[in-house]
CSV table of C-alpha atoms in Angstrom, one decimal:
chain,number,residue,atom,x,y,z
A,1,MET,CA,79.7,72.2,72.7
A,2,SER,CA,79.2,68.7,74.1
A,3,VAL,CA,81.4,65.8,75.3
A,4,ARG,CA,80.6,62.1,74.9
A,5,THR,CA,82.3,58.8,75.6
A,6,THR,CA,82.6,55.8,73.2
A,7,ARG,CA,83.1,52.1,73.8
A,8,LYS,CA,86.9,52.7,73.5
A,9,THR,CA,87.0,55.1,76.4
A,10,TYR,CA,88.9,53.4,79.3
A,11,ASP,CA,89.4,56.4,81.6
A,12,PRO,CA,86.1,57.9,83.0
A,13,TYR,CA,88.0,60.9,84.4
A,14,ILE,CA,88.7,62.1,80.8
A,15,ILE,CA,85.1,63.6,80.8
A,16,LEU,CA,86.2,66.1,83.4
A,17,LYS,CA,89.5,66.7,81.5
A,18,ALA,CA,87.4,67.5,78.4
A,19,ARG,CA,85.3,69.9,80.3
A,20,ASP,CA,88.5,71.7,81.5
A,21,LEU,CA,89.8,71.7,77.9
A,22,ILE,CA,86.6,73.5,76.7
A,23,LYS,CA,86.8,76.0,79.5
A,24,LEU,CA,90.4,76.9,78.6
A,25,LEU,CA,89.6,77.2,75.0
A,26,ALA,CA,86.7,79.5,75.9
A,27,ARG,CA,89.1,81.7,78.0
A,28,GLY,CA,91.4,82.3,75.0
A,29,VAL,CA,94.1,79.6,75.7
A,30,SER,CA,95.8,78.3,72.5
A,31,VAL,CA,94.8,74.8,71.3
A,32,THR,CA,98.4,73.5,71.6
A,33,GLN,CA,98.6,74.6,75.2
A,34,ALA,CA,95.0,73.6,76.2
A,35,VAL,CA,95.6,70.0,75.0
A,36,LYS,CA,98.2,69.5,77.7
A,37,ILE,CA,95.3,69.5,80.3
A,38,LEU,CA,94.5,65.9,79.1
A,39,ASP,CA,97.7,64.8,80.9
A,40,ASP,CA,97.1,63.3,84.4
A,41,ALA,CA,99.8,65.4,86.0
A,42,VAL,CA,98.4,68.7,84.8
A,43,ALA,CA,95.4,70.5,86.2
A,44,CYS,CA,93.8,73.8,85.6
A,45,ASP,CA,92.2,76.6,87.6
A,46,ILE,CA,90.1,79.6,86.4
A,47,ILE,CA,90.5,82.4,88.9
A,48,LYS,CA,87.7,85.0,88.7
A,49,ILE,CA,89.0,88.5,89.6
A,50,GLY,CA,86.2,90.6,88.1
A,51,ASN,CA,84.2,91.2,91.3
A,52,LEU,CA,87.2,91.7,93.7
A,53,VAL,CA,87.7,95.4,93.0
A,54,ARG,CA,84.8,97.8,92.4
A,55,ASN,CA,86.7,100.7,90.9
A,56,LYS,CA,87.4,100.0,87.2
A,57,GLU,CA,90.6,102.0,87.0
A,58,ARG,CA,92.0,100.3,90.1
A,59,PHE,CA,91.0,96.9,88.8
A,60,VAL,CA,92.9,97.5,85.5
A,61,LYS,CA,95.9,98.8,87.4
A,62,ARG,CA,96.1,95.7,89.7
A,63,ARG,CA,95.5,93.3,86.8
A,64,GLN,CA,98.3,94.9,84.9
A,65,ARG,CA,100.5,94.4,88.1
A,66,ILE,CA,100.1,90.7,87.7
A,67,ILE,CA,101.6,90.9,84.2
A,68,GLY,CA,104.3,93.4,85.0
A,69,PRO,CA,106.4,95.5,82.7
A,70,ASP,CA,106.8,93.6,79.4
A,71,GLY,CA,105.3,90.5,81.1
A,72,SER,CA,108.3,90.1,83.5
A,73,THR,CA,106.2,89.4,86.6
A,74,LEU,CA,104.1,86.8,84.8
A,75,LYS,CA,107.2,85.1,83.4
A,76,ALA,CA,108.7,85.0,87.0
A,77,ILE,CA,105.5,83.4,88.3
A,78,GLU,CA,105.5,80.8,85.5
A,79,LEU,CA,109.2,79.9,86.1
A,80,LEU,CA,108.9,79.5,89.9
A,81,THR,CA,105.6,77.6,89.9
A,82,GLN,CA,106.1,75.6,86.6
A,83,CYS,CA,102.6,76.8,85.5
A,84,TYR,CA,101.1,78.4,82.4
A,85,VAL,CA,99.3,81.6,83.3
A,86,LEU,CA,97.0,83.6,81.0
A,87,VAL,CA,95.4,86.9,82.2
A,88,GLN,CA,92.3,87.5,80.0
A,89,GLY,CA,89.5,89.9,80.8
A,90,SER,CA,88.1,89.3,84.3
A,91,THR,CA,89.7,85.9,84.7
A,92,VAL,CA,93.1,84.3,85.1
A,93,SER,CA,93.6,80.9,83.6
A,94,VAL,CA,96.3,78.7,85.2
A,95,MET,CA,97.6,75.3,84.1
A,96,GLY,CA,100.1,73.2,86.0
A,97,PRO,CA,100.8,70.8,88.9
A,98,TYR,CA,98.1,70.8,91.7
A,99,LYS,CA,100.5,72.2,94.3
A,100,SER,CA,101.6,75.1,92.1
A,101,LEU,CA,97.9,76.1,91.4
A,102,LYS,CA,97.4,77.0,95.0
A,103,GLU,CA,100.5,79.3,94.9
A,104,VAL,CA,99.4,81.1,91.8
A,105,ARG,CA,95.8,81.5,93.1
A,106,ARG,CA,97.3,83.0,96.3
A,107,ILE,CA,99.5,85.4,94.3
A,108,VAL,CA,96.6,86.6,92.1
A,109,LEU,CA,94.1,87.1,94.9
A,110,ASP,CA,96.7,88.9,97.0
A,111,CYS,CA,97.5,91.2,94.1
A,112,MET,CA,93.9,92.1,93.7
A,113,LYS,CA,93.9,92.9,97.5
A,114,ASN,CA,96.7,95.4,96.8
A,115,ILE,CA,99.7,93.2,97.8
A,116,HIS,CA,102.3,93.3,95.2
A,117,PRO,CA,103.3,90.0,93.5
A,118,ILE,CA,107.0,90.6,94.1
A,119,TYR,CA,106.6,89.8,97.8
A,120,ARG,CA,105.2,86.4,97.0
A,121,ILE,CA,107.8,85.8,94.3
A,122,LYS,CA,110.6,86.6,96.8
A,123,GLU,CA,109.1,84.1,99.2
A,124,LEU,CA,108.9,81.4,96.5
A,125,MET,CA,112.5,82.0,95.5
A,126,ILE,CA,113.7,81.5,99.1
A,127,ARG,CA,111.5,78.4,99.5
A,128,ARG,CA,113.1,76.9,96.3
A,129,GLU,CA,116.6,77.5,97.7
A,130,LEU,CA,115.7,76.1,101.1
A,131,ALA,CA,114.2,72.9,99.5
A,132,LYS,CA,117.6,72.1,98.1
A,133,ASP,CA,119.1,71.7,101.6
A,134,PRO,CA,118.2,68.2,103.1
A,135,LYS,CA,119.1,69.4,106.7
A,136,LEU,CA,116.2,71.9,106.7
A,137,ALA,CA,113.6,69.3,105.6
A,138,THR,CA,112.4,68.7,109.2
A,139,GLU,CA,112.9,72.4,110.4
A,140,SER,CA,110.6,75.4,110.3
A,141,TRP,CA,111.4,77.9,107.5
A,142,ASP,CA,109.7,80.9,109.2
A,143,ARG,CA,113.0,82.4,110.3
A,144,PHE,CA,114.3,82.5,106.7
A,145,LEU,CA,111.1,83.8,105.1
A,146,PRO,CA,110.7,87.6,104.9
A,147,GLN,CA,108.1,89.2,107.3
A,148,PHE,CA,106.5,92.0,105.4
A,149,ARG,CA,105.0,94.7,107.6
A,150,LYS,CA,101.7,96.2,106.7
A,151,ARG,CA,102.3,100.0,106.2
A,152,HIS,CA,98.7,101.1,105.6
A,153,LEU,CA,96.7,100.9,108.8
A,154,LYS,CA,93.0,101.4,109.3
A,155,THR,CA,91.7,104.5,111.1
A,156,SER,CA,90.8,102.4,114.1
A,157,GLU,CA,94.3,100.8,114.2
A,158,LYS,CA,96.0,104.2,113.9
A,159,THR,CA,93.8,105.5,116.8
A,160,ALA,CA,94.7,102.4,119.0
A,161,LYS,CA,98.4,102.9,118.2
A,162,LYS,CA,98.2,106.6,119.1
A,163,ASN,CA,96.4,105.9,122.4
A,164,GLU,CA,99.0,103.3,123.3
A,165,VAL,CA,101.9,105.8,122.7
A,166,LEU,CA,100.1,108.4,124.8
A,167,ALA,CA,99.6,106.0,127.6
A,168,GLN,CA,103.3,105.0,127.5
A,169,LYS,CA,104.3,108.7,127.7
A,170,ALA,CA,101.9,109.4,130.6
A,171,ASP,CA,103.4,106.4,132.5
A,172,ALA,CA,106.9,107.6,131.8
A,173,ARG,CA,106.1,111.1,133.1
A,174,LYS,CA,104.4,109.7,136.2
A,175,ALA,CA,107.5,107.5,136.9
A,176,ALA,CA,109.8,110.5,136.5
A,177,GLY,CA,107.6,112.5,139.0
A,178,LEU,CA,106.4,115.0,136.5
A,179,GLU,CA,102.9,116.4,136.1
A,180,PRO,CA,100.8,114.6,133.6
A,181,THR,CA,100.0,116.3,130.3
A,182,LEU,CA,96.8,118.3,130.0
A,183,ALA,CA,93.6,116.3,129.4
A,184,LYS,CA,91.8,116.4,126.1
A,185,PRO,CA,89.4,119.4,125.7
A,186,THR,CA,85.8,118.4,126.5
A,187,LYS,CA,83.5,117.9,123.6
A,188,LYS,CA,80.8,120.4,122.8
A,189,VAL,CA,77.3,119.6,123.9
A,190,TYR,CA,75.3,118.2,121.0
A,191,THR,CA,72.4,120.3,119.8
A,192,PRO,CA,70.0,119.3,117.1
A,193,PHE,CA,69.6,122.9,115.9
A,194,PRO,CA,71.8,124.2,113.2
A,195,PRO,CA,74.1,127.2,113.8
A,196,ALA,CA,72.8,130.7,113.1
A,197,GLN,CA,73.0,131.7,109.4
A,198,LEU,CA,75.9,134.0,108.5
A,199,PRO,CA,75.0,137.3,106.8
A,200,ARG,CA,75.5,137.4,103.0
A,201,LYS,CA,78.0,139.6,101.3
A,202,VAL,CA,75.2,141.9,100.1
A,203,ASP,CA,73.8,142.3,103.6
A,204,LEU,CA,77.2,143.3,104.9
A,205,GLN,CA,77.6,145.9,102.1
A,206,LEU,CA,74.1,147.3,102.9
A,207,GLU,CA,75.0,147.5,106.6
A,208,SER,CA,78.3,149.4,105.9
A,209,GLY,CA,76.8,151.6,103.1
A,210,GLU,CA,79.2,150.2,100.5
A,211,TYR,CA,76.3,148.9,98.4
A,212,PHE,CA,75.1,152.4,97.6
A,213,LEU,CA,78.5,153.7,96.5
A,214,LYS,CA,79.2,154.4,92.8
A,215,ALA,CA,81.8,152.5,90.8
A,216,ASN,CA,84.4,155.4,90.8
A,217,GLU,CA,83.8,155.9,94.6
A,218,LYS,CA,84.4,152.2,95.3
A,219,GLN,CA,87.5,152.3,93.2
A,220,ALA,CA,88.8,155.3,95.1
A,221,ARG,CA,88.1,153.7,98.4
A,222,ASP,CA,89.9,150.5,97.4
A,223,SER,CA,92.9,152.4,96.1
A,224,GLU,CA,93.0,154.4,99.4
A,225,LYS,CA,92.9,151.2,101.4
A,226,LYS,CA,95.7,149.7,99.3
A,227,LYS,CA,97.9,152.8,99.7
A,228,GLN,CA,97.3,152.7,103.5
A,229,LYS,CA,98.3,149.0,103.6
A,230,GLN,CA,101.4,149.7,101.5
A,231,ALA,CA,102.4,152.6,103.8
A,232,GLU,CA,102.1,150.4,106.9
A,233,ALA,CA,104.1,147.6,105.3
A,234,THR,CA,106.8,150.2,104.3
A,235,ALA,CA,107.0,151.6,107.8
A,236,LYS,CA,107.3,148.2,109.3
A,237,ARG,CA,110.0,147.2,106.9
A,238,ARG,CA,111.9,150.4,107.6
A,239,GLU,CA,111.7,149.8,111.4
A,240,GLU,CA,113.1,146.2,110.8
A,241,ARG,CA,116.0,147.6,108.8
A,242,ALA,CA,116.7,150.3,111.3
A,243,GLU,CA,117.0,147.8,114.1
A,244,ALA,CA,120.4,146.6,112.7
A,245,PHE,CA,121.8,150.2,113.1
A,246,VAL,CA,120.8,150.9,116.7
A,247,ALA,CA,123.8,151.1,118.9
A,248,PRO,CA,123.8,148.9,122.0
A,249,ALA,CA,123.6,150.5,125.4
A,250,GLU,CA,127.1,151.2,126.9
A,251,ASN,CA,128.1,151.7,130.5
A,252,ALA,CA,129.8,155.1,130.5
A,253,ALA,CA,132.9,155.4,132.7
A,254,PRO,CA,132.4,157.7,135.8
A,255,THR,CA,133.9,161.2,135.5
A,256,VAL,CA,136.6,162.7,137.8
A,257,GLU,CA,134.1,164.8,139.7
A,258,GLU,CA,131.8,161.7,140.3
A,259,LYS,CA,134.9,159.7,141.5
A,260,ARG,CA,135.8,162.5,144.0
A,261,ARG,CA,132.2,162.8,145.3
A,262,LYS,CA,132.1,159.0,145.8
A,263,LYS,CA,135.4,159.1,147.6
A,264,ARG,CA,134.3,162.0,149.8
A,265,LYS,CA,131.1,160.2,150.7
A,266,ALA,CA,132.9,157.0,151.6
A,267,MET,CA,135.3,158.9,153.9
A,268,GLU,CA,132.4,160.7,155.6
A,269,GLU,CA,130.6,157.5,156.3
A,270,ASN,CA,133.8,156.0,157.8
A,271,ARG,CA,134.2,159.0,160.0
A,272,ASP,CA,130.6,158.8,161.1
A,273,GLU,CA,131.1,155.2,162.2
A,274,GLU,CA,134.2,156.1,164.2
A,275,GLU,CA,132.9,159.4,165.9
A,276,PRO,CA,129.3,160.0,166.6
A,277,ILE,CA,128.4,163.4,165.1
A,278,PRO,CA,125.7,165.6,166.6
A,279,GLU,CA,122.3,165.6,164.8
A,280,LYS,CA,122.6,169.3,163.8
A,281,ALA,CA,126.0,168.9,162.2
A,282,ARG,CA,124.8,165.8,160.3
A,283,LYS,CA,121.8,167.7,158.9
A,284,LYS,CA,124.2,170.5,157.9
A,285,LYS,CA,126.5,168.2,156.1
A,286,LYS,CA,123.6,166.4,154.3
A,287,LYS,CA,122.3,169.8,153.1
A,288,GLN,CA,125.8,170.7,151.8
A,289,ALA,CA,126.0,167.4,149.9
A,290,GLU,CA,122.6,168.0,148.3
A,291,GLU,CA,123.6,171.5,147.2
A,292,ASP,CA,126.8,170.1,145.6
């Protein structure tokens, strides 16, 4: 397809417009829509998204995200930016004012980088409302725009964040006068030699003699092990159930005889303190108390 000028051509820029018209037609844009590119206020942009994502399934999923359920996301982008957007194959064709083309390009590229278009749509909606207020024309709009936090961190970012938290905890413990937490275990010394090879299942069977057993002997052995295991489990369960029925230890009240002995002993001690008793008499009394 070629484009040529005639003697009647008064606008030299129409050649570039014709080039854009051919591009749009090649990308599947309808003729009635593509002809609008000849207007001076309308420009076009072909965004290539084919090489932004390697995985094909992921690429299809993210491309579908631009369109949205029943084309709702695409319709919202078109209404907010006053552009015509067509998602076809590995490209996105956009037609509209120059300023809006940048916004659409940003939304599409961010979507392919796994940032949902709804975030940018919200931002555009807020910007449109703020533009209506003449008082805010000279002010910064950053305080009104949403600040979306990145949830998925890289491994290095996660490690840095974790180290920062640990450092803060260590400082807090130090300030409180507590002992610092135990240091990380030292890494093993690197050796270029691989670890010793583990024995195979057959080798273990040969070592234990199980390899030479007959099928019925193996079966009998396995059933015996199973029964033993079941018996142990039953005994353990029975002990656990019996724990609920064990009576707690009670302090039994002293009998009358014990009370009398205690009283007699206290009286004797008091008497010993008042009058010194000869050593022979003390031994005799001690012997009688032991016999009682």
